[in-house]
Structure formats: structure tokens, C-alpha cells
PDB file of C-alpha atoms in Angstrom:
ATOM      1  CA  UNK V   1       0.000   0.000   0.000  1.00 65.00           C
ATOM      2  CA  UNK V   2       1.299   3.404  -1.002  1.00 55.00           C
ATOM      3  CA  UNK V   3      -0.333   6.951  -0.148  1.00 59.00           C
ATOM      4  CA  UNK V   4      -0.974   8.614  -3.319  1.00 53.00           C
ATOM      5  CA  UNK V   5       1.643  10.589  -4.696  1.00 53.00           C
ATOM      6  CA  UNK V   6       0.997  13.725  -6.833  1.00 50.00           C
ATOM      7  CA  UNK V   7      -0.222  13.248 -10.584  1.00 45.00           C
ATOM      8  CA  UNK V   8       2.961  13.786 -13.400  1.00 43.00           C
ATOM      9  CA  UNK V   9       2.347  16.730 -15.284  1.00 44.00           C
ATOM     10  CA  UNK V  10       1.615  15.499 -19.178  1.00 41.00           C
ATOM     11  CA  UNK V  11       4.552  17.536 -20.820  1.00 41.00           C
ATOM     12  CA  UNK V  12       8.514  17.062 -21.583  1.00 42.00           C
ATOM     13  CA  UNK V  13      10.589  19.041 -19.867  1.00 41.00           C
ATOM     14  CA  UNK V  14      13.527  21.136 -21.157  1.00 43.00           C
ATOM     15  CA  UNK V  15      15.645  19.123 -19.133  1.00 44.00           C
ATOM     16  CA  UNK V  16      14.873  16.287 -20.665  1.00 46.00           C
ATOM     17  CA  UNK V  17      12.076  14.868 -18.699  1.00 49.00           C
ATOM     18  CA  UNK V  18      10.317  12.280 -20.041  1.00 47.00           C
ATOM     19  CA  UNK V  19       6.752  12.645 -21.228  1.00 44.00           C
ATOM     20  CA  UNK V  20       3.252  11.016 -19.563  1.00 44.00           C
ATOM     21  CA  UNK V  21       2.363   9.828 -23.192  1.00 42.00           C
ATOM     22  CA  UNK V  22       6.652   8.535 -23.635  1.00 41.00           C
ATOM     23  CA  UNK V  23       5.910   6.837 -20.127  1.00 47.00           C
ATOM     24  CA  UNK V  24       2.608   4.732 -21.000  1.00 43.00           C
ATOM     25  CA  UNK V  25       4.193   3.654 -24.150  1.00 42.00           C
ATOM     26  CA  UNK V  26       7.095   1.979 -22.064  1.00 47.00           C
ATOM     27  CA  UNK V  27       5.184   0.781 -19.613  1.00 46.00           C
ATOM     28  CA  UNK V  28       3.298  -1.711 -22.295  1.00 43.00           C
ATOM     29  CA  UNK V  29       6.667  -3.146 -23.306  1.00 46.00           C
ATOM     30  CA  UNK V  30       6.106  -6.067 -20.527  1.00 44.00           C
ATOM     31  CA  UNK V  31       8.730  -6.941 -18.328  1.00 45.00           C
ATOM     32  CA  UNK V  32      11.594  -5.359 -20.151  1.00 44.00           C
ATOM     33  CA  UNK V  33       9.573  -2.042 -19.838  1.00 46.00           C
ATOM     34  CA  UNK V  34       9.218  -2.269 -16.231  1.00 48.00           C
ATOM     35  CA  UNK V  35      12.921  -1.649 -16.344  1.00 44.00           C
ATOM     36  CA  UNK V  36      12.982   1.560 -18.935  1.00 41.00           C
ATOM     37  CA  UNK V  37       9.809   2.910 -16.683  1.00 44.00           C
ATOM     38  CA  UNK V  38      12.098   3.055 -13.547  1.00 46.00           C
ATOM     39  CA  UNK V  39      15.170   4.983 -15.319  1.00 43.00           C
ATOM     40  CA  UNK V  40      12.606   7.469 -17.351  1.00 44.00           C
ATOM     41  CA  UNK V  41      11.513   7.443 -13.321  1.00 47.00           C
ATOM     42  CA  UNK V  42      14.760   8.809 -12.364  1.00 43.00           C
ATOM     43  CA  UNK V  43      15.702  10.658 -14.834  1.00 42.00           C
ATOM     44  CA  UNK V  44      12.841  12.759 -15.076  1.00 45.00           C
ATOM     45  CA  UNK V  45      13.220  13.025 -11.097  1.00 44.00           C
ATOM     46  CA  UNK V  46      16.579  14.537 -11.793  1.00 40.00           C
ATOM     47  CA  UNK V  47      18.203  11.096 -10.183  1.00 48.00           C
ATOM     48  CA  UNK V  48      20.021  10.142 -13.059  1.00 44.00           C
ATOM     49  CA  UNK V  49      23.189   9.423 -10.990  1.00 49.00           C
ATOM     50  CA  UNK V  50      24.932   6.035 -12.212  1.00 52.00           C
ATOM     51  CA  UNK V  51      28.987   5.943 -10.145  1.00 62.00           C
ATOM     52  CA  UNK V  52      29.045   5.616  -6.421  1.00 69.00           C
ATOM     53  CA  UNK V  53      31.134   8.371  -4.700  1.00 70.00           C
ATOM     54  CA  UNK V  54      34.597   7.716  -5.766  1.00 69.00           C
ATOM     55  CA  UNK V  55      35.822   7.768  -1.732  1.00 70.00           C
ATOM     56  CA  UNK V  56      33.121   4.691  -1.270  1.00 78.00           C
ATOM     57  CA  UNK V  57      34.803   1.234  -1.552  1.00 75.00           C
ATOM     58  CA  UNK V  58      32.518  -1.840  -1.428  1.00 83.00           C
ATOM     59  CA  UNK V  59      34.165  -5.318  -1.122  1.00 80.00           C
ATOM     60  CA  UNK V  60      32.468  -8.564  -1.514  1.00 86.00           C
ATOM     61  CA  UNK V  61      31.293  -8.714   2.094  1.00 87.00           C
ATOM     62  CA  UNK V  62      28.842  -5.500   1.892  1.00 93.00           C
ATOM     63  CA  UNK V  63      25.588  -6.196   2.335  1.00 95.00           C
ATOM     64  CA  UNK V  64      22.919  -3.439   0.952  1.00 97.00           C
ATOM     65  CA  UNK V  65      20.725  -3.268   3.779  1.00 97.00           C
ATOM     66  CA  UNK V  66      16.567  -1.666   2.068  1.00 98.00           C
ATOM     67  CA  UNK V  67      13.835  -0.195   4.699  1.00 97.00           C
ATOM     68  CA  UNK V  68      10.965   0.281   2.988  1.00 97.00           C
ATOM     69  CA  UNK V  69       8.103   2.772   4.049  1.00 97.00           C
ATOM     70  CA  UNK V  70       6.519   5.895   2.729  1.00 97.00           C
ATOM     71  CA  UNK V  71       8.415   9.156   2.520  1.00 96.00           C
ATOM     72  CA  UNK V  72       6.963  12.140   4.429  1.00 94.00           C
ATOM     73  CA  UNK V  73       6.078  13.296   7.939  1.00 93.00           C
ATOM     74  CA  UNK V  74       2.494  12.120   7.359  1.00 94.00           C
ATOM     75  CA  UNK V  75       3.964   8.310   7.181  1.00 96.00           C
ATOM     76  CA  UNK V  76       6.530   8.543   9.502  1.00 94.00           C
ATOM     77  CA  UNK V  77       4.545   6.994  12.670  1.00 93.00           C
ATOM     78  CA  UNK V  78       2.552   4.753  10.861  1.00 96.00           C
ATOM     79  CA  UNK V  79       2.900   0.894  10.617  1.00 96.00           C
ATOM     80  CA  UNK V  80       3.585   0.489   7.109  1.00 96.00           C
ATOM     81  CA  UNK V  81       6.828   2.272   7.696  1.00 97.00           C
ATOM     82  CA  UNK V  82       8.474  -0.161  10.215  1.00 97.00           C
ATOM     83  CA  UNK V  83      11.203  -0.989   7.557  1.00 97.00           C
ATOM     84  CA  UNK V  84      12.244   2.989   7.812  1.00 97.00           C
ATOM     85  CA  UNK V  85      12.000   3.095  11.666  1.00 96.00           C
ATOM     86  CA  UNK V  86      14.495  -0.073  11.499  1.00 97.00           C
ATOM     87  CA  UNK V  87      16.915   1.609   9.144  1.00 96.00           C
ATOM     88  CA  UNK V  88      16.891   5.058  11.167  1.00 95.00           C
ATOM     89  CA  UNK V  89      18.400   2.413  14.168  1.00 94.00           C
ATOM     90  CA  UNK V  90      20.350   1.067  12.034  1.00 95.00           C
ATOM     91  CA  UNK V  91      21.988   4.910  11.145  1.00 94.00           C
ATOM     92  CA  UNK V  92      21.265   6.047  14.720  1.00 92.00           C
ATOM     93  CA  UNK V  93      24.212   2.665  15.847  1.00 90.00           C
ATOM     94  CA  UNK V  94      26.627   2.658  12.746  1.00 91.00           C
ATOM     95  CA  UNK V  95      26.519   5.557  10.752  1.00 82.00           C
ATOM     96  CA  UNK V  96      28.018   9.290  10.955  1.00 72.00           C
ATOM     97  CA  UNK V  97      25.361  12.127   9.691  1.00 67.00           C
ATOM     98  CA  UNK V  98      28.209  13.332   7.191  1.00 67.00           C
ATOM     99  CA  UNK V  99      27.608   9.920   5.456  1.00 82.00           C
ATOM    100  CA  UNK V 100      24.292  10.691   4.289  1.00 91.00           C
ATOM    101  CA  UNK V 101      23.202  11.287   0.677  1.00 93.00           C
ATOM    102  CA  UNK V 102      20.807  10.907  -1.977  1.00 94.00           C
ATOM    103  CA  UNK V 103      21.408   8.689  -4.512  1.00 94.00           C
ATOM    104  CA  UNK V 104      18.497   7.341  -6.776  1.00 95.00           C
ATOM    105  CA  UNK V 105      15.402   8.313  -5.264  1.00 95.00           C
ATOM    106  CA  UNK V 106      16.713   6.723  -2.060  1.00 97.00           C
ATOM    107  CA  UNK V 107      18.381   8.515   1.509  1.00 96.00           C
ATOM    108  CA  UNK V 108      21.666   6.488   1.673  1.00 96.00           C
ATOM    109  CA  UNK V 109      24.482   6.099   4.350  1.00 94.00           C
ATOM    110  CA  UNK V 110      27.391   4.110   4.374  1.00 89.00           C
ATOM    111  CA  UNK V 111      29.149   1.555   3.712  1.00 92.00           C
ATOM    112  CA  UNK V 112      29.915   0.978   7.086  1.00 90.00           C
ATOM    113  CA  UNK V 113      31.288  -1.586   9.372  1.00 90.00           C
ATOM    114  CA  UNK V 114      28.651  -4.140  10.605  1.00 90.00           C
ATOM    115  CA  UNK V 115      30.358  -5.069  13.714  1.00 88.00           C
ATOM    116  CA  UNK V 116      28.725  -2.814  16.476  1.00 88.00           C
ATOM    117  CA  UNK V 117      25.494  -4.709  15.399  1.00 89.00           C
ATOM    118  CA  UNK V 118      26.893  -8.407  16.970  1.00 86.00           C
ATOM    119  CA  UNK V 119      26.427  -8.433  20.756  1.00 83.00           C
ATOM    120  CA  UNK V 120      29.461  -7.301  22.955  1.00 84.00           C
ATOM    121  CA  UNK V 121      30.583 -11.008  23.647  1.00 83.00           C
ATOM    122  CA  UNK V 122      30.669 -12.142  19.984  1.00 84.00           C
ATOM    123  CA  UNK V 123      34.304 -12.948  18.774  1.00 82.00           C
ATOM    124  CA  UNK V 124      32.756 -12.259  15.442  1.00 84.00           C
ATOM    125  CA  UNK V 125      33.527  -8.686  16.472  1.00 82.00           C
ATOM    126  CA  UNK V 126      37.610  -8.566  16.279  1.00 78.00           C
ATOM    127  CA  UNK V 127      37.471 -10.543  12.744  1.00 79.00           C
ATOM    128  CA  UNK V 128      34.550  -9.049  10.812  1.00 75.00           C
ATOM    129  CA  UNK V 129      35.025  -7.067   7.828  1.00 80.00           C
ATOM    130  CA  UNK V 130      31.129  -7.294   6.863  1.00 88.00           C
ATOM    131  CA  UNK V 131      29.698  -4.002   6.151  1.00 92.00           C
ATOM    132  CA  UNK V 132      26.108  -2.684   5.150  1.00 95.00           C
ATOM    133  CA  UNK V 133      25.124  -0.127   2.965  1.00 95.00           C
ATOM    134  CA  UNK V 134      22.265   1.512   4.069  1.00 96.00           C
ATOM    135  CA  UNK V 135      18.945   2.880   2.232  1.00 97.00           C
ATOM    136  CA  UNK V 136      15.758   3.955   2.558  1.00 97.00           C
ATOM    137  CA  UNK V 137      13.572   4.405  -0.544  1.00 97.00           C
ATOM    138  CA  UNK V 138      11.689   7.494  -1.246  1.00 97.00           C
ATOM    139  CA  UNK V 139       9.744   6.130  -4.349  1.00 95.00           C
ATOM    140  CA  UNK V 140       6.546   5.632  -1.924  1.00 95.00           C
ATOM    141  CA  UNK V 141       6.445   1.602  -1.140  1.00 95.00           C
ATOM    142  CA  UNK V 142       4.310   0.303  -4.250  1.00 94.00           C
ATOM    143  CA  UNK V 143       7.354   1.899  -6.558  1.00 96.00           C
ATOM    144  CA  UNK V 144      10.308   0.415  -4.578  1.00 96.00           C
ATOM    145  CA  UNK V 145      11.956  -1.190  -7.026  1.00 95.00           C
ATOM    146  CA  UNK V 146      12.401   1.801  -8.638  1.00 95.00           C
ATOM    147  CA  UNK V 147      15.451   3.062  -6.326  1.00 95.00           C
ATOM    148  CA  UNK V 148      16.702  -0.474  -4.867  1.00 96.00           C
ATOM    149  CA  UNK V 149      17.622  -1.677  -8.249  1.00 95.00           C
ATOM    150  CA  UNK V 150      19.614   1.131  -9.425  1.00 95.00           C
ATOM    151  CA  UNK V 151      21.513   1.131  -6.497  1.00 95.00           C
ATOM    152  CA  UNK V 152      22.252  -2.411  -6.290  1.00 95.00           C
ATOM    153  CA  UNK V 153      23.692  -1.772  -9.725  1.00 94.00           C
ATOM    154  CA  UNK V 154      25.426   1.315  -9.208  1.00 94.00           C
ATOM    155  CA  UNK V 155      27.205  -0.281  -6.243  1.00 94.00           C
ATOM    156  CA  UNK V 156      28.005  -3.727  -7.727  1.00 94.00           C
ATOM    157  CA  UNK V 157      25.877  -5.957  -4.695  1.00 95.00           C
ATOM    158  CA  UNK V 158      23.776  -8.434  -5.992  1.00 95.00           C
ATOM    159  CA  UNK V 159      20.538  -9.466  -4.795  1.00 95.00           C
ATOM    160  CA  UNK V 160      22.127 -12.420  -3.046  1.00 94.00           C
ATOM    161  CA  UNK V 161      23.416  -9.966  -0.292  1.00 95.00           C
ATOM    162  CA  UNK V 162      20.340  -7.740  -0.110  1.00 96.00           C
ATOM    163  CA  UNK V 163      18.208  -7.547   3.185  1.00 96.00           C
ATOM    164  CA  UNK V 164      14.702  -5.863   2.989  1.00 97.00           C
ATOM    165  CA  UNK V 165      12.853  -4.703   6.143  1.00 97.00           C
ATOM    166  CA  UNK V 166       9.065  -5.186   5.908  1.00 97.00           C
ATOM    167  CA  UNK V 167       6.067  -4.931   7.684  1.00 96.00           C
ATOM    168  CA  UNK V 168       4.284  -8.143   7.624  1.00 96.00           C
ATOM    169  CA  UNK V 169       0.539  -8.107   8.288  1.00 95.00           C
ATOM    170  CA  UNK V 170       0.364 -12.105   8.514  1.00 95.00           C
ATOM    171  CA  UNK V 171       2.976 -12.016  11.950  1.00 96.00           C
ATOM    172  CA  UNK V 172       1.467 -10.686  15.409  1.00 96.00           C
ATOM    173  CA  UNK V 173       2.389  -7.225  16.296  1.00 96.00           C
ATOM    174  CA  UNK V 174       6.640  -6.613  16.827  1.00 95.00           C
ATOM    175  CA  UNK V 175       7.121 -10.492  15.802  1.00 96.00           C
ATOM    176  CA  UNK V 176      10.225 -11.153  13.746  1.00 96.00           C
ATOM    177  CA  UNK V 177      10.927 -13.580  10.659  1.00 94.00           C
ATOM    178  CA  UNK V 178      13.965 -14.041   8.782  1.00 93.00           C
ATOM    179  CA  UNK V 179      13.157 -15.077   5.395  1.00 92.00           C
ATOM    180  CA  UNK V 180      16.779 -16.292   2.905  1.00 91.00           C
ATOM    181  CA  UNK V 181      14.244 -15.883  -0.369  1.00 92.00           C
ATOM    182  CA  UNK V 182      10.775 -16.405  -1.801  1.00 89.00           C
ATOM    183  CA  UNK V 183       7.894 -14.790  -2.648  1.00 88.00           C
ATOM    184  CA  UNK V 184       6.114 -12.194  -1.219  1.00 91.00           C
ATOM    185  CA  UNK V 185       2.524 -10.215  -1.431  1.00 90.00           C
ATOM    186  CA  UNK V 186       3.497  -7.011   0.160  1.00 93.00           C
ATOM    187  CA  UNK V 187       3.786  -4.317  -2.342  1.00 93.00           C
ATOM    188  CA  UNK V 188       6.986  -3.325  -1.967  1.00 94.00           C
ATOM    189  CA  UNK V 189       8.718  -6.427  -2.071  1.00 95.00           C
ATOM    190  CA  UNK V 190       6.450  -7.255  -5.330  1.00 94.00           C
ATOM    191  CA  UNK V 191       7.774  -3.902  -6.646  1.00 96.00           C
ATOM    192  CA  UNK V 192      11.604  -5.264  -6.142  1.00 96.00           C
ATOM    193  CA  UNK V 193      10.748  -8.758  -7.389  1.00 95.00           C
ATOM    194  CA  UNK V 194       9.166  -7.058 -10.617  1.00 95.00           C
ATOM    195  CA  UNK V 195      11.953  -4.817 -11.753  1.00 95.00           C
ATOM    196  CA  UNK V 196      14.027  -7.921 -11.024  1.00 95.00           C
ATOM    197  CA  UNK V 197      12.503 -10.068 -13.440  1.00 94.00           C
ATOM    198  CA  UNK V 198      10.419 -12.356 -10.978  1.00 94.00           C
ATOM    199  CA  UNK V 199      13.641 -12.989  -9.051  1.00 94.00           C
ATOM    200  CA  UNK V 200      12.599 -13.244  -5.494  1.00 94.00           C
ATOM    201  CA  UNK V 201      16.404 -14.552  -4.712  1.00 93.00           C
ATOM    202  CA  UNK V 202      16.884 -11.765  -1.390  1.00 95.00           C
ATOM    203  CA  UNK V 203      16.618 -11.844   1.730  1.00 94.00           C
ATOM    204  CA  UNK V 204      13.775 -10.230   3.970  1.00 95.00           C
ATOM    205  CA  UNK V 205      12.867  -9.448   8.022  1.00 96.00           C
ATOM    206  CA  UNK V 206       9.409  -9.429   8.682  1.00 96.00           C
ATOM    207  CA  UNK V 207       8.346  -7.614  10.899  1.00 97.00           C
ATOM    208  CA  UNK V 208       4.532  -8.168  12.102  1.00 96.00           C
ATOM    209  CA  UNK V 209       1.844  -5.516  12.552  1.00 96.00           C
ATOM    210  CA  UNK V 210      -0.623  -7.975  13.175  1.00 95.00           C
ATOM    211  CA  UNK V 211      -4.118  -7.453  11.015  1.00 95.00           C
ATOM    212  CA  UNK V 212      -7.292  -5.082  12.209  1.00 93.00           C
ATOM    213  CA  UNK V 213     -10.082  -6.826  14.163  1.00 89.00           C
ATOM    214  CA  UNK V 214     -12.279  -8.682  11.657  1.00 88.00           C
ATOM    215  CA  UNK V 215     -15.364  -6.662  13.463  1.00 87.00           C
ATOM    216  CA  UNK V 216     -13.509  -3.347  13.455  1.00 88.00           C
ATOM    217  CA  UNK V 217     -14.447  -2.251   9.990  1.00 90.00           C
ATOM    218  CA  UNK V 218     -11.049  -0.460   9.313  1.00 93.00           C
ATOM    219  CA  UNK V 219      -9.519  -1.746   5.793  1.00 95.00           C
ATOM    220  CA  UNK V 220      -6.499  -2.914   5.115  1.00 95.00           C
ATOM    221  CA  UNK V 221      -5.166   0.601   3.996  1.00 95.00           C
ATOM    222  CA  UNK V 222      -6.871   2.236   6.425  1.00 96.00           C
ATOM    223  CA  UNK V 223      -4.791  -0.379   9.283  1.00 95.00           C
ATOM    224  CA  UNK V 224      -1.486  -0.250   7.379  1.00 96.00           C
ATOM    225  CA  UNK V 225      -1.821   3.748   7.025  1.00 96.00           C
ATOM    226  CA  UNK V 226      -2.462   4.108  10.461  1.00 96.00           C
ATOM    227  CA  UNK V 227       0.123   5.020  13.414  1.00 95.00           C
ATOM    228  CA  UNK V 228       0.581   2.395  16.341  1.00 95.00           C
ATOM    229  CA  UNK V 229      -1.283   2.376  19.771  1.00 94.00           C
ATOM    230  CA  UNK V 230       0.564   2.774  22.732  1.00 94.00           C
ATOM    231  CA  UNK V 231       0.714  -0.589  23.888  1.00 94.00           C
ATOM    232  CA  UNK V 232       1.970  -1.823  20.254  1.00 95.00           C
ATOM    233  CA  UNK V 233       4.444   1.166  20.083  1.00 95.00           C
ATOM    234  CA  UNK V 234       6.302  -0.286  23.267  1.00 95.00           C
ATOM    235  CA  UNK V 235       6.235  -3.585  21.650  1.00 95.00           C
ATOM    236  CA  UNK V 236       7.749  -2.394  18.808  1.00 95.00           C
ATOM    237  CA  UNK V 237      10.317  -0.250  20.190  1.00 94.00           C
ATOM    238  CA  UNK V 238      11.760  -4.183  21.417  1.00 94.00           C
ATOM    239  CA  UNK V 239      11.466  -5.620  18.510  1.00 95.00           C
ATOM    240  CA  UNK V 240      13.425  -2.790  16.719  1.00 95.00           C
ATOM    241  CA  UNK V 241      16.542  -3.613  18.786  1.00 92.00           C
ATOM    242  CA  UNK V 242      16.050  -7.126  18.149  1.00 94.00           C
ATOM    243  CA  UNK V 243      15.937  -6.490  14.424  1.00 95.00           C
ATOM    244  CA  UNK V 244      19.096  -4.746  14.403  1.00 93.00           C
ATOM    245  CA  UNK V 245      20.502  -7.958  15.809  1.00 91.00           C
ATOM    246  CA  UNK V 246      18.909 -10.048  13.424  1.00 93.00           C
ATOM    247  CA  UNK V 247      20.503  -8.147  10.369  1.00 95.00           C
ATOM    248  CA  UNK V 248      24.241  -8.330  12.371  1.00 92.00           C
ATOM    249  CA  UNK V 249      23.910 -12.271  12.436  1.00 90.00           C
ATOM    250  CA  UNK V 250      22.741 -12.308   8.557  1.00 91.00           C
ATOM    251  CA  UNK V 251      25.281 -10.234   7.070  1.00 91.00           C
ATOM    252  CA  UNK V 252      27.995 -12.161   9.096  1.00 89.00           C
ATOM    253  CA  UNK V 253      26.390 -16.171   8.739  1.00 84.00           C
ATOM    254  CA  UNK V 254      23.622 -15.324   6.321  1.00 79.00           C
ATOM    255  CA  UNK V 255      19.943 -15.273   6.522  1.00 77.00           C
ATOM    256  CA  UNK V 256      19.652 -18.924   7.967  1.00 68.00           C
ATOM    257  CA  UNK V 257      22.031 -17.948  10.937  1.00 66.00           C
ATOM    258  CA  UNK V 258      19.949 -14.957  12.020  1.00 66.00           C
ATOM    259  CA  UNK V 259      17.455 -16.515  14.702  1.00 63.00           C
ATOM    260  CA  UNK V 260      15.258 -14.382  17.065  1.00 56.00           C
ATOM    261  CA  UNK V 261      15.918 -14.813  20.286  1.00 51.00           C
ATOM    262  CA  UNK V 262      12.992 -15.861  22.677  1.00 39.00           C
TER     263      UNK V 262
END
């Protein structure tokens, strides 16, 4: 579920923007115009960045590290938007504020060294050279494939060692799930799995927000649009450190390794 961004304008810009007419043409070239939809997408955004920062190195060990939500302060509390409130822990542990850009459609920190996120005892922590790149699309979550591909590509990590944090409405409130691969019906992770080809071949965390009470007669959007109680806030503030966890035992042992502690 996304919240309704504003319409595109129907003209070409002198910049080069691409037109609304150019756009629906694309978009009925099947799978292979999913792809030229999301770098018109860009482009006409003015994202049409394609290096990494030439002080960035990424080795074979970084692990691009997705949050998905809804951009705006009108989002920010709600539950669809746990995978941001995981990533801003995520910055809030490893990453400096001078690390931050934007880099296609998408707020982006790092690489940086993934060790702070194993727990203090872990010998793990004096031999890891695992590091995560960190992002959090801006495309609204329906269009999330839109950023995550570009910069998988720009920064030469395959989907193999991508990890995308998602709300899960079929998990109880704050409950966690590690997931290697497979498919998905949230929106978002459709949206990656589309621009990908049908490649579902990346990891996920779940994280639950439980479903509305069948006699409550709040939809599904309405539920997933809406911000947490107080009692599920306090839940979820838990199961945001835990999460943090989670990702620091995947991108050391894999998904597999990552189990929630009980």
C-alpha cells in the first residue's frame, strides 16, 4: 500500500524529462519495460546518478541493507513504515550524519562496518570485515523497485546480499521472521521482485503488525496507514533492537544464521 503521490504533469521538460504519453508507451513493453519505466523514473526526477562516490569502496562482504516505508512526515509513525524506523536504528548505531546522501530516489548512508550490530561477547567482532550499505527508498512503497535496483547496480551488490525490512501483516504485532528468499505479497517487495525479473532470490525481516479486528471495519489501507497504539508502540520499540541484531547475524552467517531470540 502506497499513499498517493501527486499526478505527473503530461509535458517534456527542457531538461529532458520524459513525457506522460513517452511513459505509458514503455510501460506496455512487458517486463523489459518495467525496467525503462524506472530509469525514465529517475531521470525525469533529476536522479540520473549512475557511479558511487569515488571515496566509497565496497568489497564482496557488503551487504545493501533496504527499509521500505513511505516518505513524508504524514507516514513517519505509521505501521507500514516499520522498515524505515528499522533503518533510522540502524543509522542512529553505525553511521556518521556526514555519510548521508541521496542517490536514486533513495536517503543512503554508508558503507559501514557491521560489527557494532553483533552483541558485545561475539568474537565475530575482532574478525569481521562485513559491512552494510544503508537505504531507505523514497519512491513511496508500491514503486520500490524503482530506487533499490539502481543502487544495487550502481554499487556492484547483488541481490544475493540484499536484506529488505518489511512490515508483515500475517505475523502478530513486533514479531520477527527471517526469510533467505521467496515470494512475497506485500507491495513493496512485489515492486523489487518485478523490476528484477520475478527474481525473489533476497533476503527479507518481517516484521509483524498484526491485522485489524475482523469486526472493526477499518480496511487494510486504512490499518497499514495508520500510526501504532501505545501498547503496540512499546512492543515495537523491542522488537526494533532485536531487528538490528537479526541483520548483524545475517550479514555475518547469512539469513539462515539470524534466529530471534525468545
Amino acid at each position: 500500500v502506497m499513499a498517493k503521490p501527486p499526478a505527473p504533469k503530461a509535458t517534456t521538460s527542457a531538461g529532458g524529462g520524459v513525457s506522460l504519453c513517452v511513459r505509458r508507451a514503455i510501460v506496455r513493453a512487458s517486463r523489459l519495460g518495467r525496467k525503462l519505466v524506472a530509469q525514465a523514473s529517475l531521470l525525469a526526477a533529476g536522479n540520473s546518478n549512475s557511479s558511487r562516490p569515488r571515496n566509497v569502496v565496497v568489497s564482496d562482504s557488503t551487504w545493501l541493507i533496504l527499509g521500505l516505508g513511505n516518505p513524508g512526515r504524514r507516514y513517519a509513525q505509521t505501521r507500514h513504515n516499520i522498515g524505515f524506523v528499522v533503518l533510522d536504528a540502524l543509522v542512529e548505531r553505525l553511521a556518521k550524519t556526514s555519510m548521508h546522501r541521496v542517490e536514486h530516489n533513495a536517503h543512503v548512508w554508508g558503507p559501514v562496518d557491521a560489527a557494532p550490530l553483533l552483541a558485545q561477547d561475539d568474537k565475530r567482532r575482532t574478525t569481521s570485515a562485513s559491512q552494510v550499505l544503508l537505504a531507505k527508498p523514497q519512491t513511496f512503497m508500491n514503486a520500490s523497485g524503482e530506487a533499490v535496483i539502481p543502487l544495487g547496480d550502481t554499487y556492484g551488490i547483488p541481490p544475493s546480499r540484499w536484506l529488505v525490512v518489511v512490515d508483515d501483516l500475517d505475523l502478530e504485532t513486533a514479531e520477527l521472521r527471517m526469510k533467505p528468499k521467496g515470494s512475497s505479497t506485500q507491495n513493496g517487495m512485489r515492486s523489487i521482485a518485478a523490476c528484477l525479473d520475478g527474481n525473489t532470490d533476497f533476503a527479507r525481516l518481517r516484521v509483524g503488525i498484526s491485522r485489524p479486528p475482523k469486526d472493526s471495519g477499518i480496511s487494510i489501507v486504512e490499518y497499514v496507514l495508520g500510526e501504532w497504539t501505545d501498547q503496540e508502540a512499546v512492543k515495537v520499540s523491542t522488537a526494533v533492537d532485536e531487528a538490528a541484531s537479526l541483520i548483524g547475524d545475517a550479514v555475518h552467517g547469512g539469513p539462515l544464521t539470524a534466529k530471534v531470540k525468545v
